[in-house]
Coordinates of C-alpha atoms in Angstrom, one line a residue:
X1 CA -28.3 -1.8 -21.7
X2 CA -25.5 1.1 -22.3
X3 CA -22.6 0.3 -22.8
X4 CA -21.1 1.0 -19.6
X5 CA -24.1 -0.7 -17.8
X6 CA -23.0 -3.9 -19.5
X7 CA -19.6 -3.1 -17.8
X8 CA -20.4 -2.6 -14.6
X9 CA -21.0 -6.1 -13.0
X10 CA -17.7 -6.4 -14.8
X11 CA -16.4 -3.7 -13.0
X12 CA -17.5 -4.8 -9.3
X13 CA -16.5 -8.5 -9.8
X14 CA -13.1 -7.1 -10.0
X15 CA -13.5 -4.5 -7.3
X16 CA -14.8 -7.2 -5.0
X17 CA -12.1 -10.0 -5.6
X18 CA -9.0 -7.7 -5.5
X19 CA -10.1 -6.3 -2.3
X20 CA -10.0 -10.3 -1.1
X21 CA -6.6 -10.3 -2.5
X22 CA -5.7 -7.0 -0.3
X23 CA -6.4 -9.4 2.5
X24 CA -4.4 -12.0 1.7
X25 CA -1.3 -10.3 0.4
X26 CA -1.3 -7.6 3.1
X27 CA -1.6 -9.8 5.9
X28 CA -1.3 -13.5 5.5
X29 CA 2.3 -13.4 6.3
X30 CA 1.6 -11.5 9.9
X31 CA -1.6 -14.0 10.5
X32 CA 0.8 -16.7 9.9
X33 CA 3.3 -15.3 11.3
X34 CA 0.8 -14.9 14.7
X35 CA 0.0 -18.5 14.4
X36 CA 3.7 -19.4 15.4
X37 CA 5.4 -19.8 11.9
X38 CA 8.9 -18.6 11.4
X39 CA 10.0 -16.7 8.3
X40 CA 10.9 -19.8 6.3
X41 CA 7.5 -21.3 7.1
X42 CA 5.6 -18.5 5.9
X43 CA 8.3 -18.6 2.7
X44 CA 6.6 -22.0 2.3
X45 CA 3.5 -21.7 2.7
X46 CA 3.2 -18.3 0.5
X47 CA 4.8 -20.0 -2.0
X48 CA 2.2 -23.0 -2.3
X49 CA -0.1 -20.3 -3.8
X50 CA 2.4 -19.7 -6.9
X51 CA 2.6 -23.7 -7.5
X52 CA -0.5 -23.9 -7.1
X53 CA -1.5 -21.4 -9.8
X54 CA 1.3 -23.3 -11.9
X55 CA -1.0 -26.0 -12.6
X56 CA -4.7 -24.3 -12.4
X57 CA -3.9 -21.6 -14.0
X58 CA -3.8 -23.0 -17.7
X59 CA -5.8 -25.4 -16.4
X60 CA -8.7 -23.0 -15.6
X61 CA -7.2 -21.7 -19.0
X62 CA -7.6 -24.8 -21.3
X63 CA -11.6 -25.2 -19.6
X64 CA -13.2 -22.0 -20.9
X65 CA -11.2 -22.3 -24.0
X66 CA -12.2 -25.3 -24.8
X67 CA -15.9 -24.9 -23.3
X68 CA -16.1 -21.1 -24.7
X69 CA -16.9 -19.3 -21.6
X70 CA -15.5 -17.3 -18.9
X71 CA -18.1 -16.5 -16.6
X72 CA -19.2 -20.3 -15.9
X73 CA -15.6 -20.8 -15.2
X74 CA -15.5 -17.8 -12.9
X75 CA -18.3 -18.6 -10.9
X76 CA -17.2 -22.4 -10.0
X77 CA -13.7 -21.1 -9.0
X78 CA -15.2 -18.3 -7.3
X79 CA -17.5 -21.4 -5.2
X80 CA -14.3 -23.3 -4.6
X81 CA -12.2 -20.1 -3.1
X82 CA -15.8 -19.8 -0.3
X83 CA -15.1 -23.1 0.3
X84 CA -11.4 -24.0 1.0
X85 CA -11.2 -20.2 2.3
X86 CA -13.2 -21.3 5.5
X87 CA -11.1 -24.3 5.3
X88 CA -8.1 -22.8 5.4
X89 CA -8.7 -20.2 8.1
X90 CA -9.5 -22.6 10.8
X91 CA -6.3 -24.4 10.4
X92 CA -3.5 -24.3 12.8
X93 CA -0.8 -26.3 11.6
X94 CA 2.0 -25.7 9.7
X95 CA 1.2 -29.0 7.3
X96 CA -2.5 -28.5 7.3
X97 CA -2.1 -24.9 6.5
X98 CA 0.2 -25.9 4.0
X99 CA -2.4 -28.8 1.8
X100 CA -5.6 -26.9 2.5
X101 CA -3.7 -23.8 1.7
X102 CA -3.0 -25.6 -1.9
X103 CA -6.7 -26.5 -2.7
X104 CA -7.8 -22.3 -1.5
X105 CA -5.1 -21.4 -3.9
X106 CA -5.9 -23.7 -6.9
X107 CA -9.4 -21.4 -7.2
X108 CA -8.1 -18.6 -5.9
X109 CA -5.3 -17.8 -8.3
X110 CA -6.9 -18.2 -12.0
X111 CA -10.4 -15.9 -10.7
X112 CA -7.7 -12.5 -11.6
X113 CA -6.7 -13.8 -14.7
X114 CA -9.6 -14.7 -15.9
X115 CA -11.6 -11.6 -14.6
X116 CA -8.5 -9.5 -16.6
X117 CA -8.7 -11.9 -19.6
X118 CA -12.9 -11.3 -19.5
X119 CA -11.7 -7.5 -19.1
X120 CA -9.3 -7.0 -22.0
X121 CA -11.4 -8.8 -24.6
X122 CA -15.0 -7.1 -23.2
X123 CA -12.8 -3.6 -23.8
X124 CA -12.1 -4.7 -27.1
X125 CA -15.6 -5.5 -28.1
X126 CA -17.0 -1.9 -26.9
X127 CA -14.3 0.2 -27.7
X128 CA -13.1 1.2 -24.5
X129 CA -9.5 1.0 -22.9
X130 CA -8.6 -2.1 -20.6
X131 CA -7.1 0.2 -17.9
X132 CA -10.5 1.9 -17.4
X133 CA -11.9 -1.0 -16.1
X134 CA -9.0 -3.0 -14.7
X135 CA -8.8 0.8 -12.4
X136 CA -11.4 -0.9 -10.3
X137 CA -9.3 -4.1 -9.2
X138 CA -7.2 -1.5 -8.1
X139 CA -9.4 0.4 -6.6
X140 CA -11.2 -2.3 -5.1
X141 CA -7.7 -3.4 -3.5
X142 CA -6.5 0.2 -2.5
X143 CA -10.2 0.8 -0.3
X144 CA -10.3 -2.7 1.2
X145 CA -6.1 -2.4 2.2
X146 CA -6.8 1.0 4.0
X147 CA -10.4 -0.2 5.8
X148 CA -9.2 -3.7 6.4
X149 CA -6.0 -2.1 8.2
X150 CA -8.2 -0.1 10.3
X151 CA -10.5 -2.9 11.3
X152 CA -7.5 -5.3 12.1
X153 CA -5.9 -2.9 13.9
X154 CA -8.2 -3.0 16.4
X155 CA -9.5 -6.9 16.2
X156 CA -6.3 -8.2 15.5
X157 CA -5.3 -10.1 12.7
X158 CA -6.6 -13.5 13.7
X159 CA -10.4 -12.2 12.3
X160 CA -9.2 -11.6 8.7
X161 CA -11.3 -14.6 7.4
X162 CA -14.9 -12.6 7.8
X163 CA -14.2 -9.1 5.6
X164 CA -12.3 -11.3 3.4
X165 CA -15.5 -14.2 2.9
X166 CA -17.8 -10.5 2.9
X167 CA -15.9 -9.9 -0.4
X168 CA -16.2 -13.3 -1.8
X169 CA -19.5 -13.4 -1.7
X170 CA -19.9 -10.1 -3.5
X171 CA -18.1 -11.2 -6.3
X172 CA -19.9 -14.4 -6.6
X173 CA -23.0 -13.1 -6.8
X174 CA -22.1 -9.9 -9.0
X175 CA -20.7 -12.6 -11.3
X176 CA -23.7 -13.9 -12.0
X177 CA -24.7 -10.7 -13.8
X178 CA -21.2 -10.6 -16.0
X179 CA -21.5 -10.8 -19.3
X180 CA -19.3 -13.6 -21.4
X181 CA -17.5 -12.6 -23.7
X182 CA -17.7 -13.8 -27.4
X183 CA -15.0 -16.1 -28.2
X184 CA -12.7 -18.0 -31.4
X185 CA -15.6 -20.4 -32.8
X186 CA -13.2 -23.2 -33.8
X187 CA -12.6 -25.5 -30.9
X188 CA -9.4 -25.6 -28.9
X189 CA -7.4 -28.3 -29.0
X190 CA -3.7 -29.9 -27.1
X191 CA -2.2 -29.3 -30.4
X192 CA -3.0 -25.4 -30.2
X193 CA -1.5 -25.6 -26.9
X194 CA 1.6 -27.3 -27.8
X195 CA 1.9 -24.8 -30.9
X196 CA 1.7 -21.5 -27.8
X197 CA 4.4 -23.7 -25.9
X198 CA 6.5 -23.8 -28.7
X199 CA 6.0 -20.0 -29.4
X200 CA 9.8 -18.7 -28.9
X201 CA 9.1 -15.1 -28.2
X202 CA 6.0 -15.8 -26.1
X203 CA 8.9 -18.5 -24.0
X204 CA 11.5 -16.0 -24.4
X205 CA 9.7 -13.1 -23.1
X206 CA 8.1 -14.3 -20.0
X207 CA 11.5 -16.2 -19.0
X208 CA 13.0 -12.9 -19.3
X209 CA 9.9 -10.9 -17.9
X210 CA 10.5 -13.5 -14.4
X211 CA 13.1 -11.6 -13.7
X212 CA 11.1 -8.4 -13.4
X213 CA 8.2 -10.4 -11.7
X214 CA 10.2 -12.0 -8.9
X215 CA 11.2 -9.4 -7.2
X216 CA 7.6 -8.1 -7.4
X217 CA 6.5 -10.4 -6.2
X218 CA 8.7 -11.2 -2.9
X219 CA 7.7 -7.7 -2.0
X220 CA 4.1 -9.0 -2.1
X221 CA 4.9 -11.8 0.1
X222 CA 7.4 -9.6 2.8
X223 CA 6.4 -5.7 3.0
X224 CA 4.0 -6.2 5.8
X225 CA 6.9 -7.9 7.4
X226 CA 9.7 -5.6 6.3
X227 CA 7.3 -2.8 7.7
X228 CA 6.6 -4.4 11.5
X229 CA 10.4 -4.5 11.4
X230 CA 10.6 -0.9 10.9
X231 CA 8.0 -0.4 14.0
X232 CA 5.2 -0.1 11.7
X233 CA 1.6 -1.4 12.7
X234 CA -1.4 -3.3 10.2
X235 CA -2.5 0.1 9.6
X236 CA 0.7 0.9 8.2
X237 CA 0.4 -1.8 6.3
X238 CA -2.2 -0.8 4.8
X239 CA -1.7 2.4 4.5
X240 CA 1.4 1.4 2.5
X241 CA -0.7 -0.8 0.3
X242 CA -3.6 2.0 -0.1
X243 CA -0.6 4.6 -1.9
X244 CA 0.7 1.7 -3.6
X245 CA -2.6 0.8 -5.3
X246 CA -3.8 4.4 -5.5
X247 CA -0.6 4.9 -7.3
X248 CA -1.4 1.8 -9.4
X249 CA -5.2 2.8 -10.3
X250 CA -3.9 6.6 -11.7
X251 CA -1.6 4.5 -14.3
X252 CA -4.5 2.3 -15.3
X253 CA -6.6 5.2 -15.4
X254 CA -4.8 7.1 -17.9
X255 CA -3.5 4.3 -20.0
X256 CA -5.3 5.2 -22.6
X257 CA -3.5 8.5 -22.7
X258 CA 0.2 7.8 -22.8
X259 CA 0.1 3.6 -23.2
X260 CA -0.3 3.6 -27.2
X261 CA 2.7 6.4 -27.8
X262 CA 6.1 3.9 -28.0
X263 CA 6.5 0.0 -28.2
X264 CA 5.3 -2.2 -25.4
X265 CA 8.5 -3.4 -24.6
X266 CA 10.0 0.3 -24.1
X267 CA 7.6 0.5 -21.1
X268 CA 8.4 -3.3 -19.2
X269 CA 12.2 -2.2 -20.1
X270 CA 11.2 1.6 -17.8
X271 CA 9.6 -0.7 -15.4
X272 CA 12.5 -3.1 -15.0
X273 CA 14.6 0.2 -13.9
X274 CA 12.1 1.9 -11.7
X275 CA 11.9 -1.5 -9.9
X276 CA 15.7 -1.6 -9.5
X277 CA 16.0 1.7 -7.7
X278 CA 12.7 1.2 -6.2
X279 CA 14.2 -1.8 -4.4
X280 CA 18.1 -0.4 -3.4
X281 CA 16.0 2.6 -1.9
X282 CA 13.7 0.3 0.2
X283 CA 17.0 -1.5 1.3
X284 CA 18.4 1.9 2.2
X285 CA 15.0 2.6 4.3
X286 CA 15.8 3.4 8.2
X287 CA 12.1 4.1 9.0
X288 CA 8.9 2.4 7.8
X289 CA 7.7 6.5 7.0
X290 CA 10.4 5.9 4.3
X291 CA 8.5 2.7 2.8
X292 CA 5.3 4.6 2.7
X293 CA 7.0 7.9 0.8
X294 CA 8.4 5.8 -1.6
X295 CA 5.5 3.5 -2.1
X296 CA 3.6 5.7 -5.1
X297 CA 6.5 4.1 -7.5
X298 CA 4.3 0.8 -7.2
X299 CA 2.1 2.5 -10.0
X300 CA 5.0 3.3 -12.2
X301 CA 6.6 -0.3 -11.6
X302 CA 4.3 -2.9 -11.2
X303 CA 1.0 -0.7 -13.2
X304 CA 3.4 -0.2 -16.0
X305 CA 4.8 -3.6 -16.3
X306 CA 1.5 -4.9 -15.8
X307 CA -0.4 -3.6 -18.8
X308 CA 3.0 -2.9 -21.3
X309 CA 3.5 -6.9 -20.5
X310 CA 0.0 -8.3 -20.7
X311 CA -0.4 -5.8 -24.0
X312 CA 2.6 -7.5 -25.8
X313 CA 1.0 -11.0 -25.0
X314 CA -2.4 -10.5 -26.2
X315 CA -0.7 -9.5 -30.0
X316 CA 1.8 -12.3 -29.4
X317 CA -0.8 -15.0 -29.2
X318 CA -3.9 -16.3 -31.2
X319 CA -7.0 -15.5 -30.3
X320 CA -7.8 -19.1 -30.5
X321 CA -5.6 -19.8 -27.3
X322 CA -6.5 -16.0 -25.4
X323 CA -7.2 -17.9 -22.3
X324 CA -4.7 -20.3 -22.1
X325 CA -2.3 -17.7 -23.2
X326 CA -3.3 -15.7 -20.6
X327 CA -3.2 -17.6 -17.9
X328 CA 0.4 -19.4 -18.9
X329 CA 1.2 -15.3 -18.3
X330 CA 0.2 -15.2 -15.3
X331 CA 1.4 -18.6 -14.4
X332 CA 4.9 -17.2 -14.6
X333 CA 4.0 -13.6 -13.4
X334 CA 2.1 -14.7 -10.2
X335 CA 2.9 -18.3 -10.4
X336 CA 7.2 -19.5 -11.1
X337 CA 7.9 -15.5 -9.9
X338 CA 5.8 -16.4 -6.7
X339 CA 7.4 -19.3 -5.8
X340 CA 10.9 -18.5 -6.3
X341 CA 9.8 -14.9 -4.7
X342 CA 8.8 -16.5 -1.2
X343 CA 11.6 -18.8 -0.9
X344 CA 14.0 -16.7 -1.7
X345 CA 12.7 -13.8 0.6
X346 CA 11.6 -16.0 3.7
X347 CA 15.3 -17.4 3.9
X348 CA 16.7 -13.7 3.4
X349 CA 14.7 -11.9 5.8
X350 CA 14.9 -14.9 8.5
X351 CA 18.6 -14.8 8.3
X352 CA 19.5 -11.1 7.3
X353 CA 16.4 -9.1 7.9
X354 CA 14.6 -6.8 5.2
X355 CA 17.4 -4.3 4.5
X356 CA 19.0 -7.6 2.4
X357 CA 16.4 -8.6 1.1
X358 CA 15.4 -5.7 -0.7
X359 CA 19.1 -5.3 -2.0
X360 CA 19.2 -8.6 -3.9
X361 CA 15.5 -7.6 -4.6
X362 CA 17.0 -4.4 -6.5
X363 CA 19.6 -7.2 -8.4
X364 CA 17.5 -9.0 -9.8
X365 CA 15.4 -6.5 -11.0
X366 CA 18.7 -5.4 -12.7
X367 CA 18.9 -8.2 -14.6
X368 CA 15.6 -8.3 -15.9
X369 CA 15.5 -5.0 -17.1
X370 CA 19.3 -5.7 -19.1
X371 CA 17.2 -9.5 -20.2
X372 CA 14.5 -7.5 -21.3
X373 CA 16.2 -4.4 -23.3
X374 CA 18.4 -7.3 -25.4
X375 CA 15.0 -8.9 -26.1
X376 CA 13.8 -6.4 -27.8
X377 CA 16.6 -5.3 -29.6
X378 CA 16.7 -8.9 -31.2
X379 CA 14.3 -9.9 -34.1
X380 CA 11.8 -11.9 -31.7
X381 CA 11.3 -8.2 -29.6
X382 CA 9.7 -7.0 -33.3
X383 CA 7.1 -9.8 -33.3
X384 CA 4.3 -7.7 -31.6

């Protein structure tokens, strides 16, 4: 087998499960949202997802450290997404949706960690760049947010459940052709886990970097939202998603080209400001035509921040504790960011509407990016 053979189930796992997460991140908020939830509801319930990734995330981490694997950890999360997915879908209550929505979530959230952890360290061993094969998680979300629009628009939202289970099944049964990847011999233990806790610029770094990530990722939770405000339909949606990800997919692309030039951190600190005007122009948007000009800055915002950030981590951490590592990462990127994210933007755009939101949005994102430029001007910014 070449060497790109041995990447391609690789390749199509994460193709297949980021075009799931199209699904849920496009239009959750308008299914829910259909099923008679108010904005704060939907805050609540989109933040369940972030808590719990909180605790499956190292988790799911501390598992295929400890048990040396990746794929076997992949596959039974994968099962448990199929299973709490159907679950989930048929509910109609705003409790239910909320405690089934915790069990979907505890699967679903590690399964893109882990498929990017599996991802950097198979790039790695071959002598490829992570970027070239992460492309197709974008790609895989850009396709399915343009197509899935489409269909939706004319079935409605309600019938999301079926492309999104279609897509689930693909990636559990192109997982079982992944490769593992080789891993740190010496077994993992709590102590090695206390030690990464206790690792002040891997702390410092992602408490700074949640600045950065929660405005990302209320915009996950409330475009689709922002953009029916603004007259727009699901196919605007995702159409705004498929530019977005497109956007996203020509930074991961050509990573390789530009990503090695300057310091990691010099790239999270350009993210940090793109996302601050990227925001303060969303808030100034009159139209949702606006939203959809301006939505090829996702690549140079979220793509950017994305691999500079998940870079520094990798050389910040043993390889001992990759996984865990990892996953605590995205913990706070996807996880603390998320929750904070969908609280803070369901009570903003339930009481002031999405103009607001977006400019506290481009605040915060202000923050990080002065957080993030002191960080690496002290010592513990030099460590990677």
């Amino acid at each position: 087998m070449t060497k790109q053979q041995s990447l391609t189930p690789l390749k199509t796992l994460l193709f297949a499960f980021h075009a799931t997460q199209t699904i849920i991140i496009s239009y959750l908020p308008v299914y829910l949202q259909g099923k008679g939830l108010n904005g704060s509801e939907i805050g609540w319930v989109l933040a369940v997802g972030p808590f719990a990734a909180i605790i499956s995330q190292p988790f799911w981490g501390y598992l295929s450290d400890k048990y040396k694997t990746v794929k076997k950890i992949l596959l039974l999360c994968i099962i448990g997404l199929i299973i709490f997915s159907s679950i989930f879908f048929s509910m109609n209550h705003f409790i239910w949706i909320m405690m089934i929505g915790f069990f979907f979530y505890f699967f679903a959230t590690p399964i893109g960690a882990l498929g990017d952890s599996l991802a950097q360290r198979r790039a790695d061993e071959v002598g490829v760049s992570f970027g070239t094969i992460r492309t197709w998680g974008s790609i895989g979300f850009a396709t399915s947010s343009l197509a899935i629009g489409l269909v939706l628009t004319f079935t409605g939202v309600e019938y999301m459940v079926w492309p999104y289970l279609t897509f689930a099944f693909i990636a559990l049964f192109v997982t079982l052709r992944v490769q593992d990847v080789d891993v740190a011999k010496d077994p993992i233990s709590f102590a090695d886990v206390k030690k990464l806790l206790l690792n002040k610029p891997f702390i410092l770094f992602l408490f700074f970097m949640m600045f950065l990530t929660i405005s990302h990722r209320a915009n996950d939770s409330f475009i689709g939202l922002y953009v029916t405000q603004l007259g727009g339909t699901n196919f605007i949606i995702g159409t705004a998603w498929f530019i977005g990800v497109i956007s996203e997919a020509i930074v991961f692309a050509t990573a390789g080209r530009w990503f090695r030039k300057y310091h990691t951190l010099i790239f999270v600190i350009l993210a940090g400001a793109i996302y601050s005007v990227r925001w303060i122009l969303y808030g100034l948007a009159d139209s949702y035509w606006v939203v959809l000009a301006l939505q090829f800055m996702h690549g140079l915002t979220f793509g950017v921040l994305y691999l500079a950030s998940l870079d520094y981590v990798t050389r910040l951490i043993p390889k001992l504790t990759q996984s865990t590592g990892h996953l605590l990462f995205y913990a706070v990127f996807f996880g603390i960011s998320g929750i904070i994210g969908s609280l803070i933007g369901g009570a903003l755009i339930d009481v002031y509407g999405g103009s607001t939101l977006y400019f506290v949005l481009g605040t915060i994102a202000f923050a990080g990016t002065i957080f993030m430029t002191i960080y690496h001007i002290l010592p513990f910014g030099k460590k990677a």
